[in-house]
């Protein structure tokens, strides 16, 4: 039985890369008929941010990544919040201590600072608490039993550290990267238990993955080097490690390096699923008018592809096609244009009434009113191929609700001919006397008038269009006029012509 977990730390809003990790875990669990677990890794109380857990859950809900076990609904392996499992970890740390695979250390902040200074003086790139300095530091390996006892009683600066063997290759099989190995010289004696009895991420993570019977650890590449520590701990505990799957980095849209949380503001697009207001404020895909399924589809392709030409995948198609073997090694570039393209495709394909549910509160926010549902759906039908986001409906289609501003002044000026004014007057009259005002009727009136008066389309339609919507880029003019109605169309035609004439 496949059991996978998404294990975020509630240190702030969940970055879009975290959502991708959750998504891949979810897709794999569903594909294999396994379980998808949410575990909150909140042992670092200094970095805990109120609201972050709620944000994570809300984001998963928005994407429809339903969990089988989590801190709220519980499950057979709970609790699923590490702070609520605090008492459980110590025994495993003590076991490693007894077996000589861990030790107590008592170094103060100054001691550690001195160690770093010395490393620098000795020309070392990174200062590590490891086999090379261990015996010069203050710990249960370098001190006598009596000194250790007395420091333990004193109770200051006590931590437990992992004793990394001096000269070993630590290898493991990663599903994406195949054989991975680290020289133990590259690793430091990581703290596994802190003075307050709280485990660090490393200890809590492997204990929980073991106790929760996790079969596959699917996480970001940044955890690859920690995996060597984890593999050692599994070995120390005599446990079989899960399979590891490290997902490729998500890269900045341009230039080097991985996408950072501040790139959103820098490049003008969201890198978080939902808006976040805290010490820092971030925009979200949801508030920017993205469809959650579109973003999901986009994220699925950020580091995976099915090896075919197909790009649009429904949620169930994603589950069906997903496989760990098709995850790519190379970093995936974050291409917001692609996200926008997906969004467009999803909006076009969506039911007008479903779009209506999302768009109607947005129209309300903009103080745009409309007579009925039929108007809303008609508006959506006309606009859906012209928007990139849900927000665009109100933004680009504002003229369905209020007087247009003449955006395309230049074109209006160019197309205006004084001698056509009589025709607009006559057309206005024809429109007024029509008994029907459906798109075909409107079209018929206008086209017939043009033909009967031997005019060109170019003499009438651009001016009409600009009078009605202010722009040449709007949707079908006849549909638009029919929707805003006879009275409003006539009013706009008249006042539009007056305005255009004087440009
Ligand atoms: N708590 C870690 C994080 O915040 C989890 C890493 C892992 O999946 O092991 O990403």
PDB file of C-alpha atoms in Angstrom, residues 97 101-120 124-143 148 151 156-166 183-193 202 229 232:
ATOM      1  CA  UNK A  97      22.740   7.896  22.047  1.00  0.00           C
ATOM      2  CA  UNK A 101      25.410   7.047  17.179  1.00  0.00           C
ATOM      3  CA  UNK A 102      24.548  10.312  18.886  1.00  0.00           C
ATOM      4  CA  UNK A 103      26.001  12.410  21.687  1.00  0.00           C
ATOM      5  CA  UNK A 104      25.211  15.320  23.957  1.00  0.00           C
ATOM      6  CA  UNK A 105      26.761  18.673  23.163  1.00  0.00           C
ATOM      7  CA  UNK A 106      26.906  21.685  25.463  1.00  0.00           C
ATOM      8  CA  UNK A 107      28.495  24.360  23.312  1.00  0.00           C
ATOM      9  CA  UNK A 108      27.336  27.893  23.840  1.00  0.00           C
ATOM     10  CA  UNK A 109      26.637  30.311  21.021  1.00  0.00           C
ATOM     11  CA  UNK A 110      30.117  31.782  21.612  1.00  0.00           C
ATOM     12  CA  UNK A 111      31.747  28.343  21.422  1.00  0.00           C
ATOM     13  CA  UNK A 112      30.088  27.753  18.075  1.00  0.00           C
ATOM     14  CA  UNK A 113      31.074  31.184  16.849  1.00  0.00           C
ATOM     15  CA  UNK A 114      34.700  30.491  17.829  1.00  0.00           C
ATOM     16  CA  UNK A 115      34.588  27.217  15.910  1.00  0.00           C
ATOM     17  CA  UNK A 116      33.406  29.091  12.819  1.00  0.00           C
ATOM     18  CA  UNK A 117      36.122  31.690  13.184  1.00  0.00           C
ATOM     19  CA  UNK A 118      38.790  29.033  13.466  1.00  0.00           C
ATOM     20  CA  UNK A 119      37.487  27.221  10.439  1.00  0.00           C
ATOM     21  CA  UNK A 120      37.729  30.442   8.491  1.00  0.00           C
ATOM     22  CA  UNK A 124      37.848  26.043   5.291  1.00  0.00           C
ATOM     23  CA  UNK A 125      34.938  27.014   3.060  1.00  0.00           C
ATOM     24  CA  UNK A 126      32.248  25.891   5.417  1.00  0.00           C
ATOM     25  CA  UNK A 127      32.501  25.550   9.147  1.00  0.00           C
ATOM     26  CA  UNK A 128      31.001  22.249  10.188  1.00  0.00           C
ATOM     27  CA  UNK A 129      30.547  20.607  13.546  1.00  0.00           C
ATOM     28  CA  UNK A 130      31.966  17.277  12.454  1.00  0.00           C
ATOM     29  CA  UNK A 131      34.570  14.588  13.146  1.00  0.00           C
ATOM     30  CA  UNK A 132      37.392  17.036  12.456  1.00  0.00           C
ATOM     31  CA  UNK A 133      36.440  19.414  15.292  1.00  0.00           C
ATOM     32  CA  UNK A 134      34.220  17.279  17.474  1.00  0.00           C
ATOM     33  CA  UNK A 135      36.892  16.480  20.050  1.00  0.00           C
ATOM     34  CA  UNK A 136      37.777  20.153  20.531  1.00  0.00           C
ATOM     35  CA  UNK A 137      34.195  21.030  21.344  1.00  0.00           C
ATOM     36  CA  UNK A 138      32.182  20.673  24.539  1.00  0.00           C
ATOM     37  CA  UNK A 139      30.341  17.378  24.315  1.00  0.00           C
ATOM     38  CA  UNK A 140      29.888  13.972  25.856  1.00  0.00           C
ATOM     39  CA  UNK A 141      32.601  12.526  23.602  1.00  0.00           C
ATOM     40  CA  UNK A 142      35.281  15.076  24.461  1.00  0.00           C
ATOM     41  CA  UNK A 143      34.446  15.523  28.166  1.00  0.00           C
ATOM     42  CA  UNK A 148      29.122  15.436  31.189  1.00  0.00           C
ATOM     43  CA  UNK A 151      26.622  19.742  32.573  1.00  0.00           C
ATOM     44  CA  UNK A 156      22.313  24.783  29.874  1.00  0.00           C
ATOM     45  CA  UNK A 157      22.791  24.644  26.112  1.00  0.00           C
ATOM     46  CA  UNK A 158      22.087  20.934  25.893  1.00  0.00           C
ATOM     47  CA  UNK A 159      21.454  19.445  22.482  1.00  0.00           C
ATOM     48  CA  UNK A 160      21.864  15.987  21.060  1.00  0.00           C
ATOM     49  CA  UNK A 161      23.890  15.587  17.901  1.00  0.00           C
ATOM     50  CA  UNK A 162      24.190  12.846  15.361  1.00  0.00           C
ATOM     51  CA  UNK A 163      27.617  11.224  15.270  1.00  0.00           C
ATOM     52  CA  UNK A 164      28.428  11.093  11.591  1.00  0.00           C
ATOM     53  CA  UNK A 165      30.958   8.348  10.855  1.00  0.00           C
ATOM     54  CA  UNK A 166      34.289   9.814   9.745  1.00  0.00           C
ATOM     55  CA  UNK A 183      30.916  11.378   1.390  1.00  0.00           C
ATOM     56  CA  UNK A 184      30.343  11.513   5.133  1.00  0.00           C
ATOM     57  CA  UNK A 185      33.046  14.194   5.228  1.00  0.00           C
ATOM     58  CA  UNK A 186      30.533  16.546   3.594  1.00  0.00           C
ATOM     59  CA  UNK A 187      28.044  16.083   6.415  1.00  0.00           C
ATOM     60  CA  UNK A 188      27.862  17.780   9.787  1.00  0.00           C
ATOM     61  CA  UNK A 189      26.840  16.329  13.141  1.00  0.00           C
ATOM     62  CA  UNK A 190      23.295  17.617  12.901  1.00  0.00           C
ATOM     63  CA  UNK A 191      21.381  18.489  16.022  1.00  0.00           C
ATOM     64  CA  UNK A 192      18.556  15.989  16.395  1.00  0.00           C
ATOM     65  CA  UNK A 193      17.140  17.010  19.750  1.00  0.00           C
ATOM     66  CA  UNK A 202      15.644  15.638  10.738  1.00  0.00           C
ATOM     67  CA  UNK A 229      21.627  12.229   7.198  1.00  0.00           C
ATOM     68  CA  UNK A 232      22.181   7.180   8.277  1.00  0.00           C
TER      69      UNK A 232
END
